[in-house]
Structures are given as structure tokens and as C-alpha cells.
PDB file of C-alpha atoms and ligand atoms in Angstrom:
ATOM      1  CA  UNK A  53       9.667   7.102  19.146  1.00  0.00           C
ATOM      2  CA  UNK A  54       5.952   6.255  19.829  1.00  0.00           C
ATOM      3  CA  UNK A  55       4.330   3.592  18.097  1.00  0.00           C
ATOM      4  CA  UNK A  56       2.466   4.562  14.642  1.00  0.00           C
ATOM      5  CA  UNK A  57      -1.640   3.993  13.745  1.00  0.00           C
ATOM      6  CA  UNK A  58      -2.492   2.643  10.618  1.00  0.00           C
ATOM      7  CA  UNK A  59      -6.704   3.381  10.115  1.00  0.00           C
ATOM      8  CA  UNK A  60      -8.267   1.531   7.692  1.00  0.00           C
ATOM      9  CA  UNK A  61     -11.360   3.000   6.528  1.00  0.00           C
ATOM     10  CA  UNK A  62     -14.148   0.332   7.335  1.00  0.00           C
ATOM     11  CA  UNK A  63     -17.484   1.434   6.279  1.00  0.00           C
ATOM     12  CA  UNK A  64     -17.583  -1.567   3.119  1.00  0.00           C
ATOM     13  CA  UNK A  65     -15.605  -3.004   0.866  1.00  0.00           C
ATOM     14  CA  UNK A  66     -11.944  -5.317   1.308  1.00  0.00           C
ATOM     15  CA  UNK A  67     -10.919  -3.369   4.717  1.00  0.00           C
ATOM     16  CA  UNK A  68     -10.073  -6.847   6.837  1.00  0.00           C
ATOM     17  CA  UNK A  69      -7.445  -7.791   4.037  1.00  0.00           C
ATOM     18  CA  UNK A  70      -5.956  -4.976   4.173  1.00  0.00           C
ATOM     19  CA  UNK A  71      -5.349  -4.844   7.920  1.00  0.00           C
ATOM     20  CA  UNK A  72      -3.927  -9.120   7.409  1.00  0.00           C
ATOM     21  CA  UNK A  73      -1.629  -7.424   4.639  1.00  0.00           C
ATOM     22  CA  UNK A  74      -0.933  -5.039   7.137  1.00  0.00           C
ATOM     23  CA  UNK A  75       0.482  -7.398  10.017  1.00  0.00           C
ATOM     24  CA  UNK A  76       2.241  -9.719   7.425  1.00  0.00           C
ATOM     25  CA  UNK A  77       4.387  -6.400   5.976  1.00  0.00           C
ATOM     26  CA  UNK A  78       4.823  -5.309   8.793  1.00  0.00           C
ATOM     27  CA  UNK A  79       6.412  -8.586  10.228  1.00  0.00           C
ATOM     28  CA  UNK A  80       8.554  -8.574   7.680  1.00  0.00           C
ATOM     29  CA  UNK A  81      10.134  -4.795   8.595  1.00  0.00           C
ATOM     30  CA  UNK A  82      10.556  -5.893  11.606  1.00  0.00           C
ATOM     31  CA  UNK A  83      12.811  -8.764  10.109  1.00  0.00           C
ATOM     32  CA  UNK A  84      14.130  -6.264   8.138  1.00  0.00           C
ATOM     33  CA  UNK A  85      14.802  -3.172   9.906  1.00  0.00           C
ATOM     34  CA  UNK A  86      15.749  -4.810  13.173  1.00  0.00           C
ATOM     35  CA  UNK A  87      15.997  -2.433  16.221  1.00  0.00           C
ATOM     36  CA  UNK A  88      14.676   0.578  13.721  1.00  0.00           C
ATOM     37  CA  UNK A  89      11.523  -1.028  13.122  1.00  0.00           C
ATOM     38  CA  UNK A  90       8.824   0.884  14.371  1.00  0.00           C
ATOM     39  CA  UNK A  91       5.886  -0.391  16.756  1.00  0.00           C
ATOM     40  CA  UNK A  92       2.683  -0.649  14.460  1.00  0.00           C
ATOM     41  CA  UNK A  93      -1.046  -0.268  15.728  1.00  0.00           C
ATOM     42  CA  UNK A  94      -3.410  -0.862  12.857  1.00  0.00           C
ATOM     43  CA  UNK A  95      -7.102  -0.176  13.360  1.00  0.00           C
ATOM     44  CA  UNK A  96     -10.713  -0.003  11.389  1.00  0.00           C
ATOM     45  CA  UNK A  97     -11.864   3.579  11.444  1.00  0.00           C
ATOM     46  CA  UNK A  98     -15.841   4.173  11.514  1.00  0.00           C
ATOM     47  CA  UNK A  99     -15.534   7.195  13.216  1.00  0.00           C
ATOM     48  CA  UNK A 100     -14.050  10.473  13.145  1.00  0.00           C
ATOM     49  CA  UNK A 101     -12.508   9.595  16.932  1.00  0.00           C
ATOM     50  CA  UNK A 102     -11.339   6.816  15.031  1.00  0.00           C
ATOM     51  CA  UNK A 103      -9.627   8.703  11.980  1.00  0.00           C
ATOM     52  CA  UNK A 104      -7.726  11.543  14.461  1.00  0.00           C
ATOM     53  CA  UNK A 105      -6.031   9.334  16.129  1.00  0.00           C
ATOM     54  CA  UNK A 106      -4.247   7.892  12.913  1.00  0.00           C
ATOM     55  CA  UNK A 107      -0.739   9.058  11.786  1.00  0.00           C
ATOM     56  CA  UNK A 108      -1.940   7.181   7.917  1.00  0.00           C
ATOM     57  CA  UNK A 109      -4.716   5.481   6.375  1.00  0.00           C
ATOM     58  CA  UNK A 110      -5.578   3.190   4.012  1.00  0.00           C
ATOM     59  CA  UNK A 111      -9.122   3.345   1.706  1.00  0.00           C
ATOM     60  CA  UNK A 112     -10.108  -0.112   0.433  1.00  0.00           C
ATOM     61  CA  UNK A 113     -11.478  -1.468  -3.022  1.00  0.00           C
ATOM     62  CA  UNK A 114     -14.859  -2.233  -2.634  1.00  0.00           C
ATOM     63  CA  UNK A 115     -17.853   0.405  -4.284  1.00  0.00           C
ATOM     64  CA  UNK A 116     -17.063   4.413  -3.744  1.00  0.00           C
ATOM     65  CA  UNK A 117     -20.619   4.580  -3.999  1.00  0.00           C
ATOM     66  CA  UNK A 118     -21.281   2.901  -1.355  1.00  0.00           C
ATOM     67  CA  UNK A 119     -18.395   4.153   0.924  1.00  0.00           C
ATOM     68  CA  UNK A 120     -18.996   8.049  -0.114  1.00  0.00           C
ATOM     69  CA  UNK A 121     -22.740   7.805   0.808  1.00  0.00           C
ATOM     70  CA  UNK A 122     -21.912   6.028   3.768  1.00  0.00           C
ATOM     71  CA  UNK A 123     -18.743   8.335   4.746  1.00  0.00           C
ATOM     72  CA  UNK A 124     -21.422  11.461   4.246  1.00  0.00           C
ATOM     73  CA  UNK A 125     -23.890   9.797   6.672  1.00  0.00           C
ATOM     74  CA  UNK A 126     -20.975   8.967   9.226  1.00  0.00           C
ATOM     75  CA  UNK A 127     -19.870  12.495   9.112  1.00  0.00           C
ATOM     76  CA  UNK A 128     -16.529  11.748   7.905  1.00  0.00           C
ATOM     77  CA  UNK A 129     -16.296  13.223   4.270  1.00  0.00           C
ATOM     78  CA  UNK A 130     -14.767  16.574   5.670  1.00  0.00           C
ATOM     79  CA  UNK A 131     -12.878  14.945   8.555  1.00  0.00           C
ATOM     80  CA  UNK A 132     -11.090  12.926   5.537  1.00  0.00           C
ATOM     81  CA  UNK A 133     -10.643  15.076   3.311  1.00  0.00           C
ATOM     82  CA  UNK A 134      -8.929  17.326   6.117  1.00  0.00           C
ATOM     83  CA  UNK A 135      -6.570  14.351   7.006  1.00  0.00           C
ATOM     84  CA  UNK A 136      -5.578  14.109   3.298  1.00  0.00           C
ATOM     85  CA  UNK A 137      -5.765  17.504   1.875  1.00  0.00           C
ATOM     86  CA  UNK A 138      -5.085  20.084   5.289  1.00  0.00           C
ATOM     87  CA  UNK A 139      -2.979  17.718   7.860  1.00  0.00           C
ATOM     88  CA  UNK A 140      -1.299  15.691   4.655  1.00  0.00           C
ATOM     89  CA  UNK A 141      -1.126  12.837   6.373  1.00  0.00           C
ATOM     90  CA  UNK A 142       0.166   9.624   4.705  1.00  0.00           C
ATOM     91  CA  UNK A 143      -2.776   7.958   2.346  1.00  0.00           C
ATOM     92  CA  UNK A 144      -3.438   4.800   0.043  1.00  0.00           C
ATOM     93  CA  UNK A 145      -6.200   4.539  -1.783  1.00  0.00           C
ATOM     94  CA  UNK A 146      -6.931   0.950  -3.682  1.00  0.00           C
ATOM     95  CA  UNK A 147      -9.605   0.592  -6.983  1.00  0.00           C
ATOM     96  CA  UNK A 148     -12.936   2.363  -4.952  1.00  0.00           C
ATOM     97  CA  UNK A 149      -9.918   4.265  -2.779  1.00  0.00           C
ATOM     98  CA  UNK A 150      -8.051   5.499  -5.726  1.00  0.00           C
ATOM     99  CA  UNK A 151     -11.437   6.771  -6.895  1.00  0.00           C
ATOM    100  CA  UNK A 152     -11.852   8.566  -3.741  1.00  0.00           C
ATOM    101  CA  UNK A 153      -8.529  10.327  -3.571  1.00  0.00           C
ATOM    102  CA  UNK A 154      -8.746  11.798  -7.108  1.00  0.00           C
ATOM    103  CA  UNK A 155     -10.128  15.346  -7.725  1.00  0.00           C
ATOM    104  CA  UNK A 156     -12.100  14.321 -10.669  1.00  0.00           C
ATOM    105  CA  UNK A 157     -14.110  10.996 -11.637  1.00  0.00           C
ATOM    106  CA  UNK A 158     -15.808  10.503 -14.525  1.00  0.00           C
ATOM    107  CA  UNK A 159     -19.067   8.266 -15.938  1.00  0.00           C
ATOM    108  CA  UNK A 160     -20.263   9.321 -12.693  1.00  0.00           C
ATOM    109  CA  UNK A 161     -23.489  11.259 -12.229  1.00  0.00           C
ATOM    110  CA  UNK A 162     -23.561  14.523 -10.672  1.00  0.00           C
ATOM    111  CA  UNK A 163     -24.357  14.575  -7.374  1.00  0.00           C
ATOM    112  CA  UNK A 164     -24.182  10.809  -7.418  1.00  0.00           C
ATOM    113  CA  UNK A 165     -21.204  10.651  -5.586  1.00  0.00           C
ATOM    114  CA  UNK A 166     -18.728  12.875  -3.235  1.00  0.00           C
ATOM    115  CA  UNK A 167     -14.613  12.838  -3.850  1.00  0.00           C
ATOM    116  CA  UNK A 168     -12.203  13.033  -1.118  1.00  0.00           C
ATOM    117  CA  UNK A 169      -9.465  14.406  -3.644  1.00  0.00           C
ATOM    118  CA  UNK A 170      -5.729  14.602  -3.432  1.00  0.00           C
ATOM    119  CA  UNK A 171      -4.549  13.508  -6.375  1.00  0.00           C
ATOM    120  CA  UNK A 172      -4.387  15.735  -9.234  1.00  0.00           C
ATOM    121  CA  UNK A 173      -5.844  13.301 -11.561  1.00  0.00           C
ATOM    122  CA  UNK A 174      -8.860  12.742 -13.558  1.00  0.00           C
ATOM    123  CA  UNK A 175      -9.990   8.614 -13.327  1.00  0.00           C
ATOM    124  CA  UNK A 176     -12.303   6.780 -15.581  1.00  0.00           C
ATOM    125  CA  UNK A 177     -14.712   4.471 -13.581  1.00  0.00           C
ATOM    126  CA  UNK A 178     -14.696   0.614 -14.668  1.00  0.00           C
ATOM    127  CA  UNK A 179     -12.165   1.348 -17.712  1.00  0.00           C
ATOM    128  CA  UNK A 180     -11.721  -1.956 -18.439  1.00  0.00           C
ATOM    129  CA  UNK A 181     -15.858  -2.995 -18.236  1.00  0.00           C
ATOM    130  CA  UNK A 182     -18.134  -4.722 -16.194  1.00  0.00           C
ATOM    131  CA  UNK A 183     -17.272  -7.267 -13.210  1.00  0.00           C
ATOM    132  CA  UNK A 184     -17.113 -10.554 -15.280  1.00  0.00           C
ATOM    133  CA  UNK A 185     -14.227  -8.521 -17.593  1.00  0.00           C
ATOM    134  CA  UNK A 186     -12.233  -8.481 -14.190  1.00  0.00           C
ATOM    135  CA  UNK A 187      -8.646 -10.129 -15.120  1.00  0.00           C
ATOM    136  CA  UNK A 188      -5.146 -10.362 -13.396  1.00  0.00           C
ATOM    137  CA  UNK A 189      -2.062  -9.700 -14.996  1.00  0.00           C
ATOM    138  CA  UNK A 190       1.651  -9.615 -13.525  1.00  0.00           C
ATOM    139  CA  UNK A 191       2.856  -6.377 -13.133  1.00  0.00           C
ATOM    140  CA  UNK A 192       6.518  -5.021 -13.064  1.00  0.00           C
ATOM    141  CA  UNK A 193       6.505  -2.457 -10.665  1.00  0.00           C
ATOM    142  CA  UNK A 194      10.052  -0.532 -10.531  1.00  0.00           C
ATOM    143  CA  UNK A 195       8.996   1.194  -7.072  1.00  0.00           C
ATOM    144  CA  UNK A 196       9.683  -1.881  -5.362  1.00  0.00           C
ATOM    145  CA  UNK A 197      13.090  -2.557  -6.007  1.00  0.00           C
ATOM    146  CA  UNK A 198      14.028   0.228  -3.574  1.00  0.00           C
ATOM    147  CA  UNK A 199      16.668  -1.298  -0.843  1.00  0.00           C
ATOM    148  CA  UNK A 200      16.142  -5.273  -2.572  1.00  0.00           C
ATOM    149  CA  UNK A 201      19.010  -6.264  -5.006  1.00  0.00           C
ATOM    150  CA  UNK A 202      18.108  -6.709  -8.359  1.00  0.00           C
ATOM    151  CA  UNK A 203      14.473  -6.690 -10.770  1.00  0.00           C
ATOM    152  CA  UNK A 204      11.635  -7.280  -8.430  1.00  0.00           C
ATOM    153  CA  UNK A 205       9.560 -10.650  -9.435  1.00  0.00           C
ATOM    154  CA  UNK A 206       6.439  -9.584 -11.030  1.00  0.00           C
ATOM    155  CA  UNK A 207       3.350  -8.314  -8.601  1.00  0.00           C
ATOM    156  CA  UNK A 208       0.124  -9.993  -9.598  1.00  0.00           C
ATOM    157  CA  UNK A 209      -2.304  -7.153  -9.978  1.00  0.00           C
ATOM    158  CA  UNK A 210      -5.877  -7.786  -9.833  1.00  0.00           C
ATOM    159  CA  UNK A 211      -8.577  -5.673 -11.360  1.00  0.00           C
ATOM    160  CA  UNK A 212     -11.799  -6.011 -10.356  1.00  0.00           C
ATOM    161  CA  UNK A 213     -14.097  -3.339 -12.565  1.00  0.00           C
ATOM    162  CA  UNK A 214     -11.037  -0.993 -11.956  1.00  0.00           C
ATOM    163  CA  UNK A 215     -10.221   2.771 -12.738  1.00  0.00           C
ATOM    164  CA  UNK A 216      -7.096   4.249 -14.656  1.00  0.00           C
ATOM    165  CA  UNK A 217      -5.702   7.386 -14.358  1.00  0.00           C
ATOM    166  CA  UNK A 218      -7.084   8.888 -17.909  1.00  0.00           C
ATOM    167  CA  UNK A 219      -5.421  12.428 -17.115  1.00  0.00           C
ATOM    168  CA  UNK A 220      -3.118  13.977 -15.003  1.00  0.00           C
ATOM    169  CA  UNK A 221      -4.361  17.302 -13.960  1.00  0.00           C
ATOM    170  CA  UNK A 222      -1.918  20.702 -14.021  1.00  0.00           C
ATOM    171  CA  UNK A 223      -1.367  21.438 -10.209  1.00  0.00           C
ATOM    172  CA  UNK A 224      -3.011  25.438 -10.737  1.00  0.00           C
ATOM    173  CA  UNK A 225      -6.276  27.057  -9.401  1.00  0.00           C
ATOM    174  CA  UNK A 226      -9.591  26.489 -10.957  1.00  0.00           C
ATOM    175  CA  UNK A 227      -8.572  23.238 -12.365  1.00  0.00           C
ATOM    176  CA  UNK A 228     -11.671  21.920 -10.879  1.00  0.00           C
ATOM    177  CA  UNK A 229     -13.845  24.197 -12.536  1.00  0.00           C
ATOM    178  CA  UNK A 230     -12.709  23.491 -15.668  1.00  0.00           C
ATOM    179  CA  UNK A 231     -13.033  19.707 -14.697  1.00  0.00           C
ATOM    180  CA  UNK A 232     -16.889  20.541 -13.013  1.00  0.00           C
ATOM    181  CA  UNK A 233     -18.326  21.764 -16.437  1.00  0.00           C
ATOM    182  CA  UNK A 234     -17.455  17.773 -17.817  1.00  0.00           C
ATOM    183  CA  UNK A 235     -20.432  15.766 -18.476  1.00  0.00           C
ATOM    184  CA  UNK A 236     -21.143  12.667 -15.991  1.00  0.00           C
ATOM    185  CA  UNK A 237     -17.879  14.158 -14.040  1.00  0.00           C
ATOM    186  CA  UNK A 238     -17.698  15.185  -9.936  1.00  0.00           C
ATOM    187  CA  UNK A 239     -14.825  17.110  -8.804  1.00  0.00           C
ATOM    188  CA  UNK A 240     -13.423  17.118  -5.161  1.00  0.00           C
ATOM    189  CA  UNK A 241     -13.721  20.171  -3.543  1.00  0.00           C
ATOM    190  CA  UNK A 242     -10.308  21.313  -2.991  1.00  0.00           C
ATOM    191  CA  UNK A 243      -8.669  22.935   0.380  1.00  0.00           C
ATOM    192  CA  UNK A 244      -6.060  25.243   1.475  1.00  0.00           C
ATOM    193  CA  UNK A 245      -3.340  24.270   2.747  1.00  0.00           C
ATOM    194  CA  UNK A 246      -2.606  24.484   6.809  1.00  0.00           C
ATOM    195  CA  UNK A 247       1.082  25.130   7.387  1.00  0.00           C
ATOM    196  CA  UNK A 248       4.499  25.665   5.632  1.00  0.00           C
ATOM    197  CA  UNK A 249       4.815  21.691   5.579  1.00  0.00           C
ATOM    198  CA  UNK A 250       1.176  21.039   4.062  1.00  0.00           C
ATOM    199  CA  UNK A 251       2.124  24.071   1.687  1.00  0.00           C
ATOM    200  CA  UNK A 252       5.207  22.191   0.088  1.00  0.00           C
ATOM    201  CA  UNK A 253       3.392  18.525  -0.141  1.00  0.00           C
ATOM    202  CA  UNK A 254       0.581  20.570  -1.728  1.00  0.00           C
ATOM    203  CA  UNK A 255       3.190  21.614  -4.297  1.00  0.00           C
ATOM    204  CA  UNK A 256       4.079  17.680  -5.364  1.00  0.00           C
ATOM    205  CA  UNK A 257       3.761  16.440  -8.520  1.00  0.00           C
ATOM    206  CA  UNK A 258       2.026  13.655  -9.608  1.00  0.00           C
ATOM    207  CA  UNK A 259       4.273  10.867 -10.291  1.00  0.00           C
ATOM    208  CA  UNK A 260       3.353   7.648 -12.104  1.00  0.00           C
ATOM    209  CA  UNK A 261       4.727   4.803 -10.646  1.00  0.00           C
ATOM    210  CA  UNK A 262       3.372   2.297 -12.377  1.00  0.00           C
ATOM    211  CA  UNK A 263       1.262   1.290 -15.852  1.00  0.00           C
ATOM    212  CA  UNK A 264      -0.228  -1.935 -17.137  1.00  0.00           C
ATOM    213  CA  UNK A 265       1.130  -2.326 -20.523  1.00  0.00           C
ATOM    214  CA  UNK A 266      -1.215  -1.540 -23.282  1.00  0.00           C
ATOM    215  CA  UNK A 267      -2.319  -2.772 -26.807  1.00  0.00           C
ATOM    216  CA  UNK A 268       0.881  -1.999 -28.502  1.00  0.00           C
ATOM    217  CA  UNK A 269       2.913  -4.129 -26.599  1.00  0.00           C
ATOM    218  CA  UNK A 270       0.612  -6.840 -26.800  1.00  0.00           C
ATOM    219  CA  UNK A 271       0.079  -6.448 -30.558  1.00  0.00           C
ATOM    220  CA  UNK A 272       4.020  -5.330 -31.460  1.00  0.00           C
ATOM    221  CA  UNK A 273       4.894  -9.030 -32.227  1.00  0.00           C
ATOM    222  CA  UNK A 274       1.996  -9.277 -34.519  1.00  0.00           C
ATOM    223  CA  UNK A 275       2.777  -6.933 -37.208  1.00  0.00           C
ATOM    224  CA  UNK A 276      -0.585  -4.989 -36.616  1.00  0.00           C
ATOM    225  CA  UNK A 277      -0.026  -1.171 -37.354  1.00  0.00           C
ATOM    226  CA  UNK A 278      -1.468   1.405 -34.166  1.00  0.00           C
ATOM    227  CA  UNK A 279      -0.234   4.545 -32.949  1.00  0.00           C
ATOM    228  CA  UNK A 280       1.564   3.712 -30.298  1.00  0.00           C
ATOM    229  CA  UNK A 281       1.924   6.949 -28.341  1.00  0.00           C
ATOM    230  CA  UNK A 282      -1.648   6.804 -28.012  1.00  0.00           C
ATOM    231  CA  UNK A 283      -1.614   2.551 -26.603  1.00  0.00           C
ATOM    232  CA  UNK A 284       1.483   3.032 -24.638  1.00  0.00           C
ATOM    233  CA  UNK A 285       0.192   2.149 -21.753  1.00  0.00           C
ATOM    234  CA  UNK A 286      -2.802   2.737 -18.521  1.00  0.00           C
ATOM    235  CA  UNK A 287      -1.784   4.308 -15.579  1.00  0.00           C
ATOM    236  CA  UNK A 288      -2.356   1.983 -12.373  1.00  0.00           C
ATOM    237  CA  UNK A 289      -0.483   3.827  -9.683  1.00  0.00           C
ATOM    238  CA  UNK A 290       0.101   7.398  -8.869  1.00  0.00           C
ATOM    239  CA  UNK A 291       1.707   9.125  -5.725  1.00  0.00           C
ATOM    240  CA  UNK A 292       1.394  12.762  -5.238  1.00  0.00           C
ATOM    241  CA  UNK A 293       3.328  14.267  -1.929  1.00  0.00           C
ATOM    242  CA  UNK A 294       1.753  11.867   0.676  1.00  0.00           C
ATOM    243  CA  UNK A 295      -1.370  10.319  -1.469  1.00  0.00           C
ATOM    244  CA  UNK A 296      -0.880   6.908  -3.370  1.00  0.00           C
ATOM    245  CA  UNK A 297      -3.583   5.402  -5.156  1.00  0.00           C
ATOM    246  CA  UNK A 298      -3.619   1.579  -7.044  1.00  0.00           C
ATOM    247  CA  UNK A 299      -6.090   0.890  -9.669  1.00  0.00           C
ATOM    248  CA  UNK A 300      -5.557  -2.673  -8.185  1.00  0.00           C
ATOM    249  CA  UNK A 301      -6.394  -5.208  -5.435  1.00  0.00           C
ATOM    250  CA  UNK A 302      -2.891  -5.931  -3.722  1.00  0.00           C
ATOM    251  CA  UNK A 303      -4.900  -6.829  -0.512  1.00  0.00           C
ATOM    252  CA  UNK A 304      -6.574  -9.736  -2.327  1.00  0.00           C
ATOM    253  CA  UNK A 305      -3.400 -11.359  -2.831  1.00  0.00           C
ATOM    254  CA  UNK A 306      -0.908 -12.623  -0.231  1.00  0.00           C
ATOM    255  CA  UNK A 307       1.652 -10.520  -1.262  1.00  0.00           C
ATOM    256  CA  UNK A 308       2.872  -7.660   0.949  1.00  0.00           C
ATOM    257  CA  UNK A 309       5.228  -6.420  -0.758  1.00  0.00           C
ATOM    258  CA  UNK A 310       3.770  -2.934  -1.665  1.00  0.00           C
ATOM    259  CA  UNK A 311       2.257  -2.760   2.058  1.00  0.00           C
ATOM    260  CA  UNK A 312       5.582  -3.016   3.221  1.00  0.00           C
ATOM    261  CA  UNK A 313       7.000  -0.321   0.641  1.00  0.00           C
ATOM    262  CA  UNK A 314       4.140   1.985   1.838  1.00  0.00           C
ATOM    263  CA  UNK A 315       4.752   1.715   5.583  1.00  0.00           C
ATOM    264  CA  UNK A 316       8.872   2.619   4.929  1.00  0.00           C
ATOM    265  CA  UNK A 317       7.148   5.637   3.121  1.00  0.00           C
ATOM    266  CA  UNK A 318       4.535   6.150   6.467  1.00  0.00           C
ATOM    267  CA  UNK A 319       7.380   5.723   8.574  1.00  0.00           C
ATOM    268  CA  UNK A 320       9.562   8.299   7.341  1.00  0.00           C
ATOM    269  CA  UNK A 321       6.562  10.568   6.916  1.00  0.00           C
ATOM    270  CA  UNK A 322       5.551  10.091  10.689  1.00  0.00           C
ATOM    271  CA  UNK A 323       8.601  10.764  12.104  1.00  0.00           C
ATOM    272  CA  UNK A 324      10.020  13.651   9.902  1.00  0.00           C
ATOM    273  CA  UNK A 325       6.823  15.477  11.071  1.00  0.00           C
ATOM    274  CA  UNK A 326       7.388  14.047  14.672  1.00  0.00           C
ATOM    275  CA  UNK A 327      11.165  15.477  14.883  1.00  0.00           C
ATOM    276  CA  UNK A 328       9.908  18.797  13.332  1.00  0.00           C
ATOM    277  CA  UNK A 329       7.187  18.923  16.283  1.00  0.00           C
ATOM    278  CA  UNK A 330       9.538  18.196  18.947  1.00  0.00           C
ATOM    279  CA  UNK A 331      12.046  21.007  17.627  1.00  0.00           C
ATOM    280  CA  UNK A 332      12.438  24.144  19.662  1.00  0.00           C
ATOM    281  CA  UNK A 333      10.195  27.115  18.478  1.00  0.00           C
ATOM    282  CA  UNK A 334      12.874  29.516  17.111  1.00  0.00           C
TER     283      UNK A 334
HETATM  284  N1  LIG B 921     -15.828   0.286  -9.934  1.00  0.00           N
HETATM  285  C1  LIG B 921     -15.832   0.452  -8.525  1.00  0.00           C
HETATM  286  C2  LIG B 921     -16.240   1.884  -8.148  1.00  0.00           C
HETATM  287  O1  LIG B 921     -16.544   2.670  -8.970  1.00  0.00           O
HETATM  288  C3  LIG B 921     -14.496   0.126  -7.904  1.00  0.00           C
HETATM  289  C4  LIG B 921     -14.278  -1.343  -7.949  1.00  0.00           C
HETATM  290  C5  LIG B 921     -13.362  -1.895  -6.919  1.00  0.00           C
HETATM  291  O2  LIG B 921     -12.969  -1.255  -5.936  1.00  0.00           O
HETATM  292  N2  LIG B 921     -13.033  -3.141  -7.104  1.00  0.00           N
HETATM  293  O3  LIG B 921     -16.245   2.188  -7.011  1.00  0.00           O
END
């Protein structure tokens, strides 16, 4: 098997920790998986050259602002959103990136701001307030604990003016028309799918693999009475099919846990759709 390309997008924001993150998981498959470790190239992609010759890609924290305005000058909105939405290729967006990946964003001004879309959610913008209300907080995150023995130790998550997933959108046509006629809301525009294999990631649901626990835990010792239900919890991480998205910084910690996690996921991705390439035509 070839080696695989890791982009990360590079037009502002935390791209350079990602791609250290990036080296130090993958050093530690290659611990790991031995001769089955796969050869990683991992690159910073400006340009739509750039982006095809990626097999995944990674969207950093930083400002979607910023990085839509400057992806739309670059000439790279469509190019992305056909790597994530046509060619389903394997994507991670973190805090701006998670923004970016969702098909709806709200306390956003129309026509302030393009989506890439992917993931059938709806986010809220800076849930938790303004930068000096950033805050870390360890977070259990199940997902990991595939192939390690045992609980995972706690991930520190940091939130830096971060987004939740307020709502997860029913996978049907002309959701995001209903989701366009929201105040202060932009909707990606959405795309059909290419082949048989886009068709079926297409079809994914979104799964929630993580949430930062909410009031009600915090407050259950204390005797206070809230509707639970309603404080269970904010949703921090989502995967859909091949799109992940983190309301949180893991590339500004030294952890690489979930980097690793994601490039086992990449990996099989890459080379299920390499052996179906390289099967006869029947
Ligand atoms: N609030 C920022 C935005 O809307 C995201 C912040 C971040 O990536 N740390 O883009």
C-alpha cells in the first residue's frame, strides 16, 4: 500500500499543532501497529493542488470567519466542500472546523459567512461566551477506549469561545430550507452524492461521541431542583460517515490520543476505498 496524505487546512488559525499532533500519533501507530502501520505524509493545504492530492484533512480552531472568507478568496470553498460532501473523504473539523463542517450555524449573520457542511447538525457559535469565559475541563471520552484495556484517563478538553452541537438535523431533503428561514442562521449548501460508496456514507447517521457534562450533574449533589432532561448534557463531538467535528482544542494539548484514534479511522477509510479501486470491473 502507498503511503497516505494528511492536508491540514492552513489559511489561519492552530494548523502547525495540528500537523506536531500529527507526527507524535502517528509515531505512536507505528509503535503500535508494527509492520501494518502505514507510511504518513502530512502537509498544509493553501491550494486546491494542495487539497487533491490528500486522502483526509484536518480543519483547525482558529476564526471560521476568517478561514471562510479566506477559503472563498483562495478558491477552495467548492473544492472542499467536494472533498467532504461528493468524494467523502475522511474529515476533522476542531472549534472554527466543527463550525465549518456543519450544515447550519447560528448567531451568524447572513451572508457573513460560508459553511462547508457535512454534518447534519445545527451549532451555536461561542455557546459558552466570550474569549476570557474560555475554560478546560477533563473529558471522558468512551471512543477512545477502542483496542486499549480498560477506562481511558480523562482527555483535557479545551474550549476556547467554542460551539456545541444545539441540534441534530433529520438526514431528509429540504432540511436546509427549513434551517435558511432561521434568523442570524447560514446553511451549507448541500451536494449530491457521486457514486454508490458516497451514496451509503451520505446515508450515516449522526452519532454523538462525546458531551461535556452539564448543570445537572454539577448541581445533583447540591439538592438544587432542574429538569434534567433539558441539562443533561452539550454535545462536543459528532461523527457522521467520514466527518468528525470537536467543539475542542485537542491540538493545543500534547495529547495525541484522539489524532491517533482518527488516523486508525483514515486508515481504514483509505484503504477500503483503495482495495475497492484496485478490484476488477465486473
Ligand atoms: N468562535 C470561533 C468561531 O466562530 C471559534 C473559536 C475557536 O476555534 N477557538 O469561529
Amino acid at each position: 500500500m502507498g503511503s497516505i496524505t494528511v492536508g491540514v487546512l492552513a489559511l489561519q488559525g492552530a494548523f502547525y499543532e495540528h500537523l506536531q499532533l500529527l507526527k507524535k500519533a502517528a509515531a505512536s501507530l507505528a509503535e503500535s501497529q508494527g509492520p501494518a502501520a502505514s507510511q504518513w505524509e502530512f502537509i498544509e493545504v493553501r491550494t486546491e493542488k494542495q487539497l487533491d492530492s490528500c486522502d483526509a484533512l484536518i480543519l483547525p480552531g482558529g476564526e471560521s470567519t476568517t478561514i471562510s472568507l479566506v477559503a472563498a478568496r483562495s478558491n477552495l470553498l467548492e473544492p472542499l466542500r467536494d472533498f467532504v460532501k461528493l468524494h467523502r473523504k475522511p474529515t476533522w473539523g476542531t472549534c472554527a472546523g466543527l463550525i465549518l463542517l456543519a450544515e447550519s450555524a447560528n448567531r451568524t449573520k447572513k451572508g457573513g459567512q460560508e459553511l462547508i457542511g457535512g454534518l447534519d447538525v445545527r451549532v451555536n457559535r461561542n455557546h459558552f461566551g466570550r474569549q476570557t469565559e474560555s475554560f478546560q475541563a477533563p473529558l471522558d471520552l468512551p471512543f477512545l477506549a477502542a483496542g486499549e484495556q480498560g477506562q481511558p484517563s480523562p482527555f483535557t478538553g479545551v474550549f476556547i469561545r467554542a460551539p456545541v452541537v444545539e441540534k441534530i438535523l433529520p438526514n431528509q431533503d429540504g432540511i436546509q430550507v427549513e434551517e435558511n428561514q432561521r434568523e442570524e442562521t447560514v446553511v451549507a449548501p448541500s451536494r449530491e452524492a457521486k457514486d454508490q460508496a458516497a451514496k451509503e456514507a451520505m446515508d450515516k447517521h449522526v452519532e454523538v461521541l462525546a458531551k461535556l457534562p452539564g448543570r445537572a450533574e454539577r448541581l445533583a449533589t447540591t439538592g438544587v431542583d432542574i429538569d434534567a432532561e433539558k441539562e443533561a448534557g452539550d454535545i462536543i463531538a459528532v461523527k457522521q460517515g467520514n466527518v468528525f467535528g470537536t467543539s475542542f482544542h485537542p491540538e493545543l494539548t500534547d495529547d495525541p490520543r484522539i489524532h491517533a484514534w482518527w488516523l486508525r479511522q483514515v486508515q481504514e477509510a483509505v484503504n477500503k476505498r483503495r482495495n475497492a479501486q484496485s478490484l476488477p470491473l465486473r
